[in-house]
Coordinates of C-alpha atoms and ligand atoms in Angstrom, one line a residue:
M1 CA 91.7 80.2 102.5
A2 CA 92.6 82.3 105.5
C3 CA 93.4 85.1 103.1
V4 CA 90.0 84.8 101.4
L5 CA 88.2 85.1 104.8
K6 CA 90.4 88.1 105.7
R7 CA 89.4 89.8 102.4
L8 CA 85.7 89.1 102.9
K9 CA 85.8 90.2 106.5
L10 CA 83.6 93.1 107.3
L11 CA 85.7 96.0 108.6
Q12 CA 84.2 98.4 111.0
T13 CA 85.7 101.8 111.5
D14 CA 84.4 105.3 112.6
V15 CA 85.1 107.0 109.3
V16 CA 85.8 105.7 105.7
I17 CA 87.9 108.1 103.6
I18 CA 87.4 107.5 99.9
G19 CA 90.5 108.6 98.1
A20 CA 94.2 108.4 99.4
G21 CA 95.1 111.7 97.7
P22 CA 96.8 114.5 99.8
V23 CA 93.4 115.5 101.1
G24 CA 92.4 112.0 102.0
L25 CA 95.7 111.4 103.8
F26 CA 95.3 114.6 105.9
T27 CA 91.7 113.6 106.7
A28 CA 93.2 110.4 108.3
F29 CA 95.4 112.7 110.5
Q30 CA 92.4 115.0 111.5
A31 CA 90.1 112.0 112.2
G32 CA 92.9 110.6 114.4
M33 CA 93.3 113.8 116.3
L34 CA 89.6 113.7 117.2
G35 CA 89.7 110.1 118.3
F36 CA 88.2 108.5 115.3
S37 CA 89.4 105.3 113.8
S38 CA 89.6 105.3 109.9
A39 CA 90.0 103.4 106.7
V40 CA 91.4 105.1 103.6
T41 CA 90.5 103.5 100.3
D42 CA 91.8 104.0 96.8
V43 CA 91.5 102.4 93.5
L44 CA 95.1 102.9 92.9
G45 CA 97.6 100.5 94.4
F46 CA 99.6 103.3 96.1
I47 CA 98.7 106.6 98.1
G48 CA 99.0 110.0 97.0
G49 CA 96.4 110.7 94.2
Q50 CA 97.4 113.1 91.7
C51 CA 100.6 114.2 93.4
S52 CA 102.0 110.6 93.2
A53 CA 100.5 109.6 89.9
L54 CA 100.8 112.8 87.9
Y55 CA 103.7 114.8 89.2
P56 CA 105.8 112.9 91.8
Q57 CA 109.0 114.7 91.2
K58 CA 107.5 118.3 90.4
P59 CA 108.1 121.0 93.0
I60 CA 105.0 122.4 94.7
Y61 CA 105.5 126.0 96.0
D62 CA 102.2 126.8 97.8
I63 CA 102.1 124.2 100.7
P64 CA 102.3 126.4 103.9
G65 CA 105.5 126.0 105.7
F66 CA 107.3 124.4 102.8
P67 CA 108.9 126.8 100.4
K68 CA 109.3 124.0 98.0
I69 CA 108.4 120.2 98.3
N70 CA 107.9 117.7 95.6
G71 CA 104.8 115.6 95.2
L72 CA 106.2 112.4 96.6
E73 CA 107.8 114.2 99.7
L74 CA 104.5 115.9 100.5
I75 CA 102.6 112.4 100.3
D76 CA 105.3 110.7 102.5
N77 CA 105.1 113.5 105.0
L78 CA 101.3 113.2 105.1
A79 CA 101.4 109.4 105.5
A80 CA 104.0 109.9 108.4
Q81 CA 101.7 112.6 110.0
A82 CA 98.8 110.2 109.9
S83 CA 100.6 107.1 110.9
P84 CA 100.3 107.5 114.8
F85 CA 96.6 107.0 114.3
K86 CA 97.0 103.7 112.2
P87 CA 94.6 104.3 109.5
E88 CA 93.8 101.1 107.6
Y89 CA 94.6 101.4 104.0
I90 CA 92.7 99.5 101.6
L91 CA 94.4 100.1 98.1
G92 CA 93.8 98.8 94.8
H93 CA 89.9 98.6 95.2
Q94 CA 87.5 101.0 93.8
V95 CA 84.6 102.0 96.1
Q96 CA 81.5 101.0 94.2
K97 CA 78.7 101.7 96.3
I98 CA 77.6 103.4 99.6
E99 CA 74.5 102.3 101.3
R100 CA 72.7 103.4 104.4
Q101 CA 71.8 100.7 107.1
D102 CA 70.4 101.9 110.3
D103 CA 72.9 104.3 111.8
F104 CA 75.7 103.3 109.6
W105 CA 77.0 103.5 106.1
L106 CA 78.1 100.4 104.4
V107 CA 80.9 101.1 101.9
Q108 CA 81.4 98.5 99.3
T109 CA 84.6 98.0 97.2
A110 CA 84.8 96.2 93.9
E111 CA 86.4 93.1 95.3
P112 CA 83.9 93.0 97.0
R113 CA 84.9 94.1 100.5
T114 CA 82.5 96.0 102.9
I115 CA 83.4 98.6 105.4
K116 CA 80.8 99.6 108.1
A117 CA 81.3 103.3 109.2
K118 CA 79.4 105.9 111.0
A119 CA 80.6 108.7 108.6
V120 CA 81.9 108.7 105.0
V121 CA 84.4 111.5 103.8
I122 CA 84.7 111.5 100.0
A123 CA 88.1 112.9 98.9
A124 CA 88.0 111.3 95.4
G125 CA 89.6 114.2 93.5
V126 CA 88.4 114.4 89.9
G127 CA 87.4 110.8 90.1
A128 CA 89.2 107.4 90.2
F129 CA 92.4 107.0 88.3
V130 CA 92.0 104.4 85.6
H131 CA 94.7 103.1 83.3
N132 CA 94.2 103.8 79.7
T133 CA 94.0 100.4 78.0
P134 CA 95.1 99.6 74.5
P135 CA 92.3 98.8 72.1
L136 CA 93.1 95.2 71.4
E137 CA 90.6 92.5 70.8
G138 CA 90.3 90.0 73.6
I139 CA 92.6 91.9 76.0
K140 CA 90.0 91.6 79.0
A141 CA 90.7 87.7 79.1
F142 CA 94.5 88.4 79.8
E143 CA 94.0 91.3 82.4
E144 CA 95.3 90.7 85.9
T145 CA 97.1 87.5 84.7
S146 CA 99.3 88.2 81.9
V147 CA 98.4 91.9 81.0
L148 CA 99.2 94.2 84.0
Y149 CA 98.8 97.9 84.3
S150 CA 100.8 98.2 87.7
I151 CA 103.3 96.1 89.3
T152 CA 103.2 95.1 92.9
D153 CA 105.6 92.2 92.9
I154 CA 108.8 92.2 90.8
E155 CA 109.5 88.5 91.5
K156 CA 106.5 87.6 89.3
F157 CA 108.7 88.4 86.4
R158 CA 111.9 86.5 87.2
N159 CA 113.1 84.6 84.2
K160 CA 110.0 85.6 82.2
R161 CA 109.8 87.5 78.8
V162 CA 108.1 90.8 79.3
L163 CA 106.8 93.2 76.7
I164 CA 106.5 96.8 77.9
A165 CA 104.6 99.2 75.7
G166 CA 104.8 102.9 76.0
G167 CA 107.4 105.7 75.9
G168 CA 107.0 107.7 79.0
D169 CA 108.5 107.6 82.6
S170 CA 106.6 104.5 83.7
A171 CA 107.4 102.4 80.6
L172 CA 111.1 103.2 80.8
D173 CA 111.3 103.0 84.7
W174 CA 109.9 99.6 84.6
A175 CA 112.1 98.4 81.6
V176 CA 115.2 99.5 83.6
A177 CA 113.9 98.1 86.9
L178 CA 112.9 94.6 85.5
A179 CA 116.0 94.3 83.1
D180 CA 117.9 92.3 85.8
V181 CA 115.0 90.1 86.8
A182 CA 113.3 89.2 83.5
S183 CA 115.0 86.8 81.0
M184 CA 114.1 89.4 78.1
I185 CA 112.4 92.8 78.0
Y186 CA 110.9 94.2 74.8
V187 CA 110.0 98.0 74.7
V188 CA 107.4 98.7 72.0
H189 CA 107.1 102.5 71.2
R190 CA 105.5 104.3 68.2
R191 CA 108.5 106.7 67.9
D192 CA 112.2 106.3 68.4
K193 CA 112.1 109.4 70.8
F194 CA 111.1 108.7 74.4
R195 CA 109.3 111.1 76.9
A196 CA 111.1 109.7 79.9
A197 CA 113.7 111.5 82.2
P198 CA 117.0 111.8 80.3
E199 CA 118.8 109.7 82.9
T200 CA 116.3 106.8 82.7
T201 CA 116.5 106.9 78.9
R202 CA 120.3 106.7 79.1
Q203 CA 120.1 103.7 81.4
M204 CA 117.7 102.0 79.0
E205 CA 119.9 102.6 76.0
D206 CA 122.9 101.1 78.0
L207 CA 120.6 98.0 78.7
V208 CA 119.9 97.8 75.0
Q209 CA 123.6 97.9 74.2
R210 CA 124.1 95.0 76.8
G211 CA 121.3 93.0 75.1
K212 CA 119.0 93.1 78.2
I213 CA 116.4 95.1 76.5
K214 CA 115.2 94.8 72.9
L215 CA 113.7 98.0 71.4
L216 CA 110.8 97.6 68.9
V217 CA 110.4 101.2 67.4
P218 CA 108.5 102.5 65.5
Y219 CA 106.1 99.7 66.3
Q220 CA 102.6 99.6 67.8
L221 CA 100.6 96.9 69.4
Y222 CA 98.4 94.9 66.9
G223 CA 97.1 91.7 68.6
L224 CA 97.3 89.2 71.3
Q225 CA 97.4 85.4 71.3
G226 CA 97.4 82.9 74.2
K227 CA 95.4 80.3 76.0
G228 CA 92.9 81.2 78.7
A229 CA 94.4 84.1 80.7
H230 CA 97.8 83.3 79.7
L231 CA 99.5 85.2 77.0
S232 CA 101.8 83.4 74.6
K233 CA 102.4 86.2 71.9
V234 CA 101.9 89.9 71.2
Q235 CA 101.7 90.9 67.5
V236 CA 103.4 94.2 66.9
Q237 CA 103.0 96.2 63.7
H238 CA 105.8 98.3 62.2
M239 CA 104.8 101.7 61.1
D240 CA 105.4 100.4 57.4
G241 CA 102.5 97.9 58.1
N242 CA 104.6 94.7 58.6
I243 CA 103.4 92.6 61.5
E244 CA 105.6 90.5 63.6
D245 CA 105.0 88.1 66.5
V246 CA 106.9 88.4 69.9
A247 CA 106.7 85.3 72.2
V248 CA 106.1 86.8 75.7
D249 CA 104.8 85.7 79.2
F250 CA 103.6 89.3 80.3
M251 CA 102.6 92.5 78.6
L252 CA 102.7 95.8 80.6
P253 CA 101.0 98.6 78.7
F254 CA 101.9 102.0 80.2
F255 CA 99.6 104.5 78.4
G256 CA 98.9 106.9 81.2
M257 CA 95.9 107.4 83.2
A258 CA 92.6 109.1 83.0
M259 CA 90.3 110.2 85.8
K260 CA 86.7 109.2 85.8
L261 CA 84.0 110.1 88.4
G262 CA 82.8 106.5 88.0
P263 CA 80.3 104.9 90.4
I264 CA 80.2 108.1 92.7
A265 CA 77.8 109.5 90.1
E266 CA 75.3 106.8 91.2
W267 CA 75.3 107.3 94.9
G268 CA 72.4 109.8 95.1
L269 CA 74.7 112.8 95.7
Q270 CA 73.8 116.3 94.5
L271 CA 76.3 116.9 91.7
D272 CA 77.2 120.0 89.8
R273 CA 79.2 119.2 86.7
D274 CA 81.0 116.1 88.2
R275 CA 81.6 117.8 91.5
I276 CA 79.8 117.1 94.8
V277 CA 77.7 120.0 96.0
V278 CA 78.5 120.6 99.8
D279 CA 77.5 123.0 102.6
P280 CA 80.8 124.9 103.0
A281 CA 80.2 125.4 106.7
T282 CA 80.2 121.7 107.4
M283 CA 81.4 120.0 104.1
Q284 CA 78.4 117.9 104.3
T285 CA 76.7 116.6 101.2
N286 CA 72.9 116.1 100.8
L287 CA 73.3 112.7 102.4
P288 CA 73.6 112.7 106.2
G289 CA 76.9 111.7 107.5
V290 CA 78.6 111.9 104.1
F291 CA 81.0 114.7 103.5
A292 CA 83.1 115.7 100.5
I293 CA 86.2 117.6 100.4
G294 CA 89.2 118.4 98.1
D295 CA 89.0 118.7 94.3
I296 CA 85.7 116.7 94.2
A297 CA 83.7 119.3 96.4
T298 CA 82.2 122.4 95.2
Y299 CA 80.6 125.5 96.8
P300 CA 80.7 129.2 95.8
G301 CA 84.1 130.5 95.8
K302 CA 85.9 127.1 95.8
L303 CA 89.6 127.1 95.3
K304 CA 90.9 123.8 93.8
L305 CA 94.1 123.8 95.7
I306 CA 95.7 121.3 98.3
L307 CA 95.7 123.9 101.0
T308 CA 92.0 124.4 100.6
G309 CA 91.5 120.6 100.9
F310 CA 93.4 120.5 104.0
A311 CA 91.3 123.0 105.7
E312 CA 88.2 121.3 104.4
A313 CA 89.4 118.0 105.9
A314 CA 89.6 119.7 109.4
L315 CA 86.1 121.1 108.8
A316 CA 84.7 117.8 107.8
C317 CA 86.1 115.9 110.6
H318 CA 84.8 118.5 113.2
S319 CA 81.4 118.3 111.6
A320 CA 81.5 114.4 111.6
Y321 CA 82.2 114.5 115.4
D322 CA 78.5 114.8 116.2
V323 CA 77.7 111.9 113.8
I324 CA 80.3 109.6 115.3
N325 CA 79.7 110.6 119.0
P326 CA 75.9 111.8 119.0
G327 CA 75.2 113.9 122.2
K328 CA 78.8 114.1 123.2
P329 CA 80.0 117.7 123.2
L330 CA 83.2 118.5 121.2
H331 CA 85.8 120.4 123.3
F332 CA 87.8 122.2 120.7
E333 CA 91.6 121.8 121.3
Y334 CA 94.7 123.0 119.5
S335 CA 97.2 120.2 118.5
T336 CA 99.7 121.9 120.7
T337 CA 97.4 121.5 123.7
K338 CA 96.0 118.1 122.8
G339 CA 99.4 116.7 121.6
I340 CA 99.8 113.2 120.3
S341 CA 100.0 110.4 123.1
A342 CA 103.3 108.6 123.7
S343 CA 101.8 105.4 122.4
E344 CA 100.4 107.0 119.2
N345 CA 103.8 108.5 118.6
D346 CA 105.4 105.0 119.0
A347 CA 102.9 103.6 116.7
G348 CA 103.8 106.3 114.1
K349 CA 107.6 105.5 114.5
N350 CA 106.8 101.7 113.7
N351 CA 104.9 102.5 110.6
Ligands
FAD401 P1 93.4 113.4 94.2 O1 94.7 113.8 94.6 O2 92.8 113.6 92.9 O3 93.1 112.0 94.9 C1 91.9 111.4 94.8 C2 92.1 109.9 94.8 O4 90.6 109.4 95.0 C3 92.7 109.3 93.6 O5 93.8 108.6 94.0 C4 91.6 108.4 93.1 O6 92.1 107.3 92.5 C5 90.8 108.1 94.2 N1 89.4 107.7 93.9 C6 88.5 108.4 93.3 N2 87.2 107.7 93.1 C7 87.5 106.7 93.9 C8 86.6 105.5 94.1 N3 85.4 105.4 93.7 N4 87.1 104.5 94.8 C9 88.5 104.5 95.3 N5 89.3 105.6 95.1 C10 88.8 106.6 94.4 N6 97.7 122.0 93.7 C11 98.2 122.9 94.5 O7 97.7 123.2 95.4 N7 99.5 123.3 94.2 C12 100.2 122.9 93.0 O8 101.3 123.4 92.8 C13 99.6 121.9 92.2 N8 100.3 121.6 91.1 C14 99.6 120.6 90.2 C15 100.3 120.2 89.2 C16 99.8 119.2 88.3 C17 100.4 118.6 87.2 C18 98.4 118.7 88.6 C19 97.8 117.7 87.8 C20 97.8 119.2 89.7 C21 98.4 120.2 90.6 N9 97.7 120.6 91.7 C22 98.4 121.5 92.6 C23 96.3 120.2 92.0 C24 96.3 119.2 93.3 O9 97.2 118.0 92.9 C25 94.9 118.6 93.6 O10 94.2 119.8 94.1 C26 95.0 117.7 94.7 O11 95.7 116.4 94.4 C27 93.6 117.2 95.2 O12 93.7 116.4 96.2 P2 92.6 115.4 96.4 O13 93.0 114.5 97.6 O14 91.3 116.0 96.6 O15 92.3 114.4 95.1

C-alpha cells in the first residue's frame, strides 16, 4: 500500500527532463549548477538513451576532452557529473501528456504518475524506445507477467523455465546470465548463426554442452498458451514447418528496439518532420516554459551530435532561469568560479 501511495504521489520539481539520454543527463547537471531541482524521466528502465541501448561498447571519438570513450563510459560519467545535484530518476515510464495548469506544467507518465514543474526540457532523441514485439496472437495478456522485454530482477527466474527468443547480444547475454539461476533456458533463433559478441557466443555454447541451455535452431515463435497472464507453453516452429510445444514459465523476446515519437506529437508543439522546432537562441519551443534539445530539436543549421546537445542543454537551462525564478536576475558564473559545494560533492560521492 505504501508503495502504491508513493507511486501516486505528486512530485514537484523545478524542471522535468523528458529523456535520460546523454543530453538529458547533462541537462540535470546544468540545472543543478543553476540551483534547480530536477526529475529525469525515460520510458527505458535504464539511463543513456541511444548510447546505452544501441552502442554501449562502441568507441565515440568526438566528445571534447575524451580522445576515445565508449557509450556506457560516457553515460556513467554524465550520471556521476549530475549526481551531486540528486536528480530524481523516474525510469521505465513513458511521458504521455504535458498540460499547463496556472504557472506550472503537469507532466504525466503512463503509470500514471504526475510531476509538477515550472519548466519542461524535452530531450527525447528520436522518440521513445519501444521493444519490437513478436506478432503472436494473445501476447498482450502475458506481457509484464510472463512475457518480458527487459529484466530488472534476476531472482524472478530462479528455478524457472525460461525461453529466450533472438540471436543478438541481448538474447545471448541474458541466456548466459540466467543459466545459473533458471532451471532451464531455451534459446530460439531462426538461424544457427548468432549476431552476438564472439565471447558471449562461446560462453553460450559451453553452457549448451553442460546441458544448462537448450538451443532450438532453426526455429521461430509460433504461438502461446497459458491461463490468465501466466504462460505455460510456447509453440515453436521448425523451419521445415514442424510445430513443437515447449513448457515454460517465462518468455523473453529480444528482437531489438525501435524509436517512435509517440505521444509527443500530441502536445501542441510545432513540429517539422518529427522534430520539435525551437528558437536556437533559447531552445524554447512554441509552448512557454517548454524547451527541446538534443536530437529531437531542430532549427536552421542543426548538427545532430552529442556535443551540440550538451551546448543546447546549457542554453535551455539558462533560458529557463527566468521561468523558474521570475524577476530574479541571473548572474552568469563559470563552473570554476561557482564550484560545487562540499555538501553537493558529498552527495555525489554517495550516489
Ligand atoms: P537519445 O540518446 O535518443 O535519448 C532520448 C531518450 O528519450 C531515450 O532514452 C528515449 O527512450 C527517451 N524518450 C523519448 N520519448 C520519451 C517519452 N515520451 N517519455 C519518456 N522517455 C522518452 N553522436 C555523436 O556525437 N558521436 C558519435 O560518434 C555517435 N555515434 C553514434 C553511433 C550510433 C550507432 C548511433 C545510433 C548514434 C550515434 N550518435 C553519435 C548519435 C548520438 O547517439 C545521438 O545524437 C544522441 O544519443 C542524442 O542524445 P539525446 O539525449 O538527444 O537522445
